[in-house]
Every structure is written in structure tokens, then in C-alpha cells.
Short mmCIF file of C-alpha atoms and ligand atoms in Angstrom, two decimals:
data_model
loop_
_atom_site.label_atom_id
_atom_site.label_comp_id
_atom_site.label_asym_id
_atom_site.label_seq_id
_atom_site.Cartn_x
_atom_site.Cartn_y
_atom_site.Cartn_z
CA MET A 1 -34.90 57.11 -80.31
CA ALA A 2 -35.20 53.33 -80.51
CA LEU A 3 -33.64 52.85 -83.92
CA SER A 4 -33.01 49.15 -83.47
CA ARG A 5 -36.64 48.55 -82.56
CA ASN A 6 -37.87 50.61 -85.54
CA ILE A 7 -35.70 48.58 -87.87
CA GLU A 8 -36.96 45.32 -86.37
CA ILE A 9 -40.57 46.43 -86.83
CA ILE A 10 -39.95 47.29 -90.49
CA ARG A 11 -38.29 43.92 -91.11
CA GLU A 12 -41.32 42.22 -89.59
CA LYS A 13 -43.65 44.22 -91.82
CA ILE A 14 -41.53 43.36 -94.87
CA ASN A 15 -41.85 39.68 -93.96
CA ILE A 16 -45.60 39.91 -93.57
CA ALA A 17 -46.16 41.80 -96.83
CA ALA A 18 -43.82 39.49 -98.76
CA THR A 19 -45.47 36.36 -97.38
CA LYS A 20 -48.89 37.74 -98.27
CA ALA A 21 -47.68 38.19 -101.85
CA ASN A 22 -45.97 34.77 -101.99
CA ARG A 23 -42.58 36.40 -102.20
CA ASN A 24 -39.26 35.76 -100.49
CA PRO A 25 -38.57 38.65 -98.08
CA ASN A 26 -34.85 38.23 -98.76
CA ASP A 27 -35.45 39.46 -102.31
CA ILE A 28 -36.40 42.89 -100.98
CA LYS A 29 -33.65 45.41 -100.26
CA LEU A 30 -34.30 47.82 -97.43
CA LEU A 31 -32.65 51.11 -98.36
CA ALA A 32 -32.39 53.39 -95.32
CA VAL A 33 -32.96 56.96 -96.50
CA THR A 34 -30.50 58.98 -94.43
CA LYS A 35 -31.16 62.50 -95.73
CA THR A 36 -31.10 65.12 -92.94
CA ARG A 37 -29.68 62.53 -90.47
CA SER A 38 -26.37 63.06 -88.71
CA ILE A 39 -23.32 60.90 -89.21
CA GLU A 40 -23.79 59.53 -85.67
CA THR A 41 -27.40 58.55 -86.36
CA ILE A 42 -26.46 56.86 -89.63
CA GLU A 43 -23.71 54.94 -87.86
CA GLU A 44 -26.23 53.77 -85.28
CA ALA A 45 -28.44 52.42 -88.08
CA LEU A 46 -25.44 50.72 -89.69
CA SER A 47 -24.61 48.98 -86.45
CA ASN A 48 -28.20 47.73 -86.36
CA ASN A 49 -28.19 45.67 -89.51
CA ILE A 50 -28.70 48.40 -92.08
CA GLU A 51 -26.47 47.75 -95.10
CA PHE A 52 -27.86 50.04 -97.81
CA ILE A 53 -28.17 53.80 -97.45
CA GLY A 54 -29.69 56.43 -99.71
CA GLU A 55 -29.17 60.19 -99.95
CA ASN A 56 -30.99 62.66 -102.17
CA LYS A 57 -28.59 65.62 -102.29
CA VAL A 58 -25.04 65.47 -103.63
CA GLN A 59 -23.69 68.13 -101.27
CA GLU A 60 -25.13 66.44 -98.21
CA ALA A 61 -23.88 63.03 -99.35
CA GLU A 62 -20.38 64.50 -99.80
CA ASP A 63 -20.48 65.80 -96.25
CA LYS A 64 -21.41 62.42 -94.79
CA ILE A 65 -20.68 59.35 -96.91
CA PRO A 66 -16.83 59.58 -96.86
CA HIS A 67 -16.85 60.17 -93.10
CA LEU A 68 -18.87 57.15 -91.99
CA LYS A 69 -16.76 54.87 -89.84
CA GLU A 70 -19.29 52.05 -89.73
CA LYS A 71 -19.19 49.92 -92.86
CA PHE A 72 -22.03 49.98 -95.36
CA LYS A 73 -22.50 47.73 -98.34
CA GLU A 74 -24.02 50.17 -100.79
CA PHE A 75 -24.68 53.87 -101.15
CA HIS A 76 -27.55 54.78 -103.48
CA PHE A 77 -28.37 58.22 -104.84
CA ILE A 78 -32.14 58.73 -104.90
CA GLY A 79 -32.57 62.46 -105.51
CA HIS A 80 -32.85 64.65 -108.56
CA LEU A 81 -29.43 64.71 -110.24
CA GLN A 82 -28.23 68.02 -111.65
CA SER A 83 -25.73 67.55 -114.42
CA ASN A 84 -23.24 69.97 -112.80
CA LYS A 85 -23.06 67.64 -109.76
CA ILE A 86 -22.19 64.47 -111.66
CA ASN A 87 -18.43 64.61 -111.01
CA LYS A 88 -18.93 65.15 -107.30
CA LEU A 89 -21.47 62.35 -107.04
CA MET A 90 -19.31 59.88 -108.93
CA LYS A 91 -16.44 60.39 -106.49
CA LEU A 92 -18.75 58.89 -103.84
CA LYS A 93 -19.12 55.73 -105.94
CA PRO A 94 -22.87 55.21 -105.77
CA THR A 95 -23.88 51.61 -106.38
CA LEU A 96 -27.11 52.76 -107.97
CA ILE A 97 -28.56 56.09 -109.12
CA HIS A 98 -32.36 55.79 -108.84
CA SER A 99 -33.40 58.93 -110.54
CA ILE A 100 -32.44 59.38 -114.19
CA ASP A 101 -35.19 61.21 -116.05
CA LYS A 102 -33.37 63.39 -118.57
CA TYR A 103 -31.40 62.42 -121.64
CA SER A 104 -29.01 65.36 -121.23
CA THR A 105 -28.06 64.26 -117.71
CA ALA A 106 -27.59 60.64 -118.78
CA ASN A 107 -25.46 61.82 -121.68
CA LYS A 108 -23.21 63.89 -119.41
CA LEU A 109 -22.96 60.97 -117.02
CA ASN A 110 -21.96 58.73 -119.92
CA ASN A 111 -19.23 61.17 -120.99
CA TYR A 112 -17.83 61.19 -117.47
CA LEU A 113 -17.92 57.40 -117.34
CA ILE A 114 -16.14 57.00 -120.68
CA GLN A 115 -13.42 59.44 -119.65
CA ASN A 116 -12.86 57.51 -116.43
CA SER A 117 -13.31 53.98 -117.84
CA LEU A 118 -16.28 53.32 -115.57
CA THR A 119 -19.84 52.11 -115.91
CA GLN A 120 -22.78 53.12 -113.72
CA ASP A 121 -25.98 51.27 -112.85
CA VAL A 122 -29.05 53.51 -112.94
CA LEU A 123 -32.81 53.32 -112.65
CA ILE A 124 -35.22 55.41 -114.67
CA GLU A 125 -37.55 57.55 -112.57
CA VAL A 126 -41.15 57.42 -113.74
CA ASN A 127 -43.85 59.82 -112.61
CA THR A 128 -46.70 57.36 -112.06
CA SER A 129 -48.92 59.76 -110.14
CA GLY A 130 -49.17 62.54 -112.69
CA GLU A 131 -48.48 65.05 -109.89
CA GLU A 132 -46.67 68.05 -111.34
CA SER A 133 -44.50 68.46 -108.28
CA LYS A 134 -42.85 65.11 -108.95
CA PHE A 135 -39.79 64.33 -111.01
CA GLY A 136 -39.73 61.51 -113.53
CA ILE A 137 -40.81 60.89 -117.07
CA THR A 138 -44.36 59.92 -117.96
CA PRO A 139 -45.19 56.22 -118.27
CA ASP A 140 -45.99 56.71 -121.97
CA GLU A 141 -42.52 58.05 -122.70
CA THR A 142 -40.62 55.44 -120.72
CA LEU A 143 -40.00 52.81 -123.37
CA SER A 144 -38.75 55.27 -125.98
CA PHE A 145 -36.69 57.09 -123.35
CA ILE A 146 -34.96 53.85 -122.40
CA LYS A 147 -34.35 53.05 -126.06
CA SER A 148 -32.54 56.37 -126.39
CA ILE A 149 -30.53 55.88 -123.19
CA ASN A 150 -29.38 52.43 -124.26
CA LYS A 151 -27.08 54.05 -126.81
CA LEU A 152 -25.12 55.56 -123.93
CA GLU A 153 -23.03 52.47 -123.47
CA ASN A 154 -21.49 53.10 -120.07
CA VAL A 155 -24.83 53.92 -118.47
CA LYS A 156 -26.44 50.64 -117.46
CA VAL A 157 -30.21 50.76 -117.01
CA LYS A 158 -31.19 48.25 -114.32
CA GLY A 159 -34.83 49.02 -113.67
CA LEU A 160 -37.42 51.61 -112.71
CA MET A 161 -38.15 53.85 -109.75
CA THR A 162 -41.21 55.82 -108.72
CA VAL A 163 -42.56 57.87 -105.84
CA GLY A 164 -46.18 56.86 -105.28
CA ILE A 165 -48.97 59.41 -105.17
CA PHE A 166 -49.28 61.31 -101.91
CA THR A 167 -52.75 60.41 -100.65
CA SER A 168 -54.43 58.23 -98.05
CA ASN A 169 -56.47 56.61 -100.84
CA GLU A 170 -54.88 53.16 -100.95
CA LYS A 171 -56.24 52.26 -104.36
CA LEU A 172 -54.63 55.27 -106.02
CA VAL A 173 -51.31 54.45 -104.39
CA ARG A 174 -51.55 50.82 -105.48
CA ASP A 175 -52.36 51.87 -109.05
CA CYS A 176 -49.04 53.77 -109.23
CA PHE A 177 -47.15 50.63 -108.28
CA ILE A 178 -49.20 48.36 -110.55
CA ASN A 179 -48.48 50.70 -113.45
CA LEU A 180 -44.75 50.74 -112.76
CA ARG A 181 -44.70 46.94 -112.60
CA LYS A 182 -46.55 46.72 -115.93
CA LEU A 183 -44.01 49.03 -117.53
CA PHE A 184 -41.21 46.95 -116.05
CA ILE A 185 -42.62 43.79 -117.64
CA GLU A 186 -43.24 45.52 -120.95
CA ILE A 187 -39.68 46.86 -121.10
CA LYS A 188 -38.25 43.50 -120.08
CA ALA A 189 -40.18 41.88 -122.92
CA ALA A 190 -38.77 44.41 -125.38
CA GLU A 191 -35.27 42.94 -124.74
CA ILE A 192 -33.43 46.18 -125.37
CA PRO A 193 -29.66 45.68 -125.61
CA ASN A 194 -27.66 47.10 -122.67
CA VAL A 195 -30.87 47.31 -120.59
CA GLU A 196 -31.71 44.93 -117.78
CA MET A 197 -34.97 45.08 -115.84
CA LYS A 198 -33.80 43.90 -112.43
CA TYR A 199 -34.90 46.48 -109.87
CA LEU A 200 -38.26 47.98 -109.07
CA SER A 201 -37.61 50.74 -106.55
CA MET A 202 -40.93 51.77 -105.03
CA GLY A 203 -42.44 52.19 -101.59
CA MET A 204 -41.59 54.58 -98.76
CA THR A 205 -42.66 54.84 -95.11
CA ASN A 206 -46.35 55.27 -95.86
CA ASP A 207 -46.76 52.78 -98.67
CA PHE A 208 -43.96 50.19 -98.66
CA GLU A 209 -46.23 47.26 -97.82
CA ILE A 210 -48.44 47.98 -100.82
CA ALA A 211 -45.32 48.37 -102.97
CA ILE A 212 -44.02 44.98 -101.83
CA GLU A 213 -47.37 43.37 -102.66
CA GLU A 214 -47.04 44.86 -106.15
CA GLY A 215 -43.48 43.67 -106.74
CA ALA A 216 -41.04 46.20 -105.27
CA ASN A 217 -37.56 44.78 -104.65
CA ILE A 218 -36.04 47.98 -103.31
CA ILE A 219 -37.97 50.00 -100.74
CA ARG A 220 -36.73 53.40 -99.59
CA ILE A 221 -37.48 54.13 -95.95
CA GLY A 222 -36.58 57.21 -93.93
CA THR A 223 -39.21 58.28 -91.41
CA ALA A 224 -40.15 54.80 -90.18
CA ILE A 225 -36.51 54.16 -89.26
CA PHE A 226 -35.35 57.56 -87.99
CA GLY A 227 -38.54 59.44 -87.07
CA ALA A 228 -39.88 62.66 -88.57
CA ARG A 229 -37.38 64.87 -90.39
CA ASN A 230 -36.49 68.36 -89.16
CA TYR A 231 -35.41 70.44 -92.11
C1 PLP B 301 -37.16 61.08 -98.56
C2 PLP B 301 -37.32 60.04 -99.59
C3 PLP B 301 -37.75 58.74 -99.26
C4 PLP B 301 -38.10 58.30 -97.85
O1 PLP B 301 -39.29 58.88 -97.41
P1 PLP B 301 -39.98 58.45 -96.02
O2 PLP B 301 -41.41 58.79 -96.22
O3 PLP B 301 -39.32 59.27 -94.96
O4 PLP B 301 -39.76 57.00 -95.82
C5 PLP B 301 -37.85 57.81 -100.29
N1 PLP B 301 -37.56 58.14 -101.56
C6 PLP B 301 -37.14 59.37 -101.92
C7 PLP B 301 -36.84 59.64 -103.35
C8 PLP B 301 -37.01 60.35 -100.96
O5 PLP B 301 -36.60 61.57 -101.32
#
């Protein structure tokens, strides 16, 4: 598996997509999605210029993140967060949790943070595709949801995340990302206290170039770096 070459190719594609959109490629964070990958494989990626890694299951992250010998800059949690896993996740010190979509979970997270004198940066996951299988709140609910979360003072909302629709129809995929960007701008304009619209986390292996053209500044890539996943 030529990991280093895969990573180079992705960086080239990021450059091309950013240039096309008149953006600085350095503004786009490449988050390597390491779910299902072994510690050894993750370490190989880290020694090839990967600095940011993402996991989607707390248990799996617990089994790997503390044992990595290669240094990483940031660990992000990108999966659905169950409230009974909050304590375990927080011990791993995620830089960013991408996937808050329930008030009750955010509230429990806030209680943990207050008890431990911590704060936590999070993104709000929005279901832009309308697919029932996907997590996230609806675009219509997002502004009021964020207004409710902003009362949880130790939870710091830093932006929005979405998983684009699963289809080969490029226009439908692009519409998901355009809609998330519109929401991002709308929420920014609302100037909600304790809420900063800084990150737009969108784009995966099959659609990251479109996401970059539409404003993504975090892309989450697994397959294109590591190959197909064996569950
Ligand atoms: C698995 C996963 C990714 C990466 O998907 P690839 O298609 O392998 O790049 C990105 N985001 C989330 C939330 C994921 O669960």
C-alpha cells in the first residue's frame, strides 16, 4: 500500500480544487479518517505528513489514540456521540467533536466540562441530504438549535459539519455543500454569543473537491488515503 503516494495525490487534488476556487490550499485541513485502520498503518500516515486524525467510535479511539507513538497534532471525533461515552471520549482530549446533533448530549457534555473546568470545541452536524440513514439536524432547525446550545457555556460551537448525499449525481452533492455554506453564513451573521463560525467540515473521498470549491476548510478522508475498508 503506497500511503505516501496516496497522500501526495490528495494534496495535489486539494491544491487544484482550491486554486480553481481562488482559495489558499493552506486554509484546508486534511483530516485522515483512521477508523478500522491499525495502529501501525496510522503511524505510517503520521510519518508521511498527516497531522490530523479522525475516529468515529469511542471504543476504537480508546484502543488506538493513546498508543500511537508517532506524534499527531490533533485528534478529532467525527462519529455519532452517545451520551454514555462522553467521559471516555473526553479522556482522549479531542481537539474537535464534529458531530453534535442533540441537545441532551450537548448538555451532558457541558456538565462534564463544568465539573472538570474544561471547554470543548464542537461542530453541529447538519443533515443536508435529507437521507433518513444520516445523523444530523435538519437545516431548518439549525439556527434555533445553535441558539439553544449557546447557553451551554463550556461547549464552544465552532462551525458546521455534514456528510454529503451518497450519489454519483454531482449537482445533488454540490447542493448539500452549498446549503451548508449558506447556513454557515446565516449563522455567522446572527452573531450569537459564544458561537463562532470558523469551520466547515464537509467532503470525503468521493466528493472532497466539490466540497473545497464550495468552501470546506476541513475535509475528512479515509479511503483515498488508506484504501477500501474491511469491516
Ligand atoms: C468514514 C467517514 C469519513 C471518510 O470516508 P471516506 O469515504 O473513506 O473518505 C468521513 N466522515 C465521516 C463522518 C466518516 O464516518
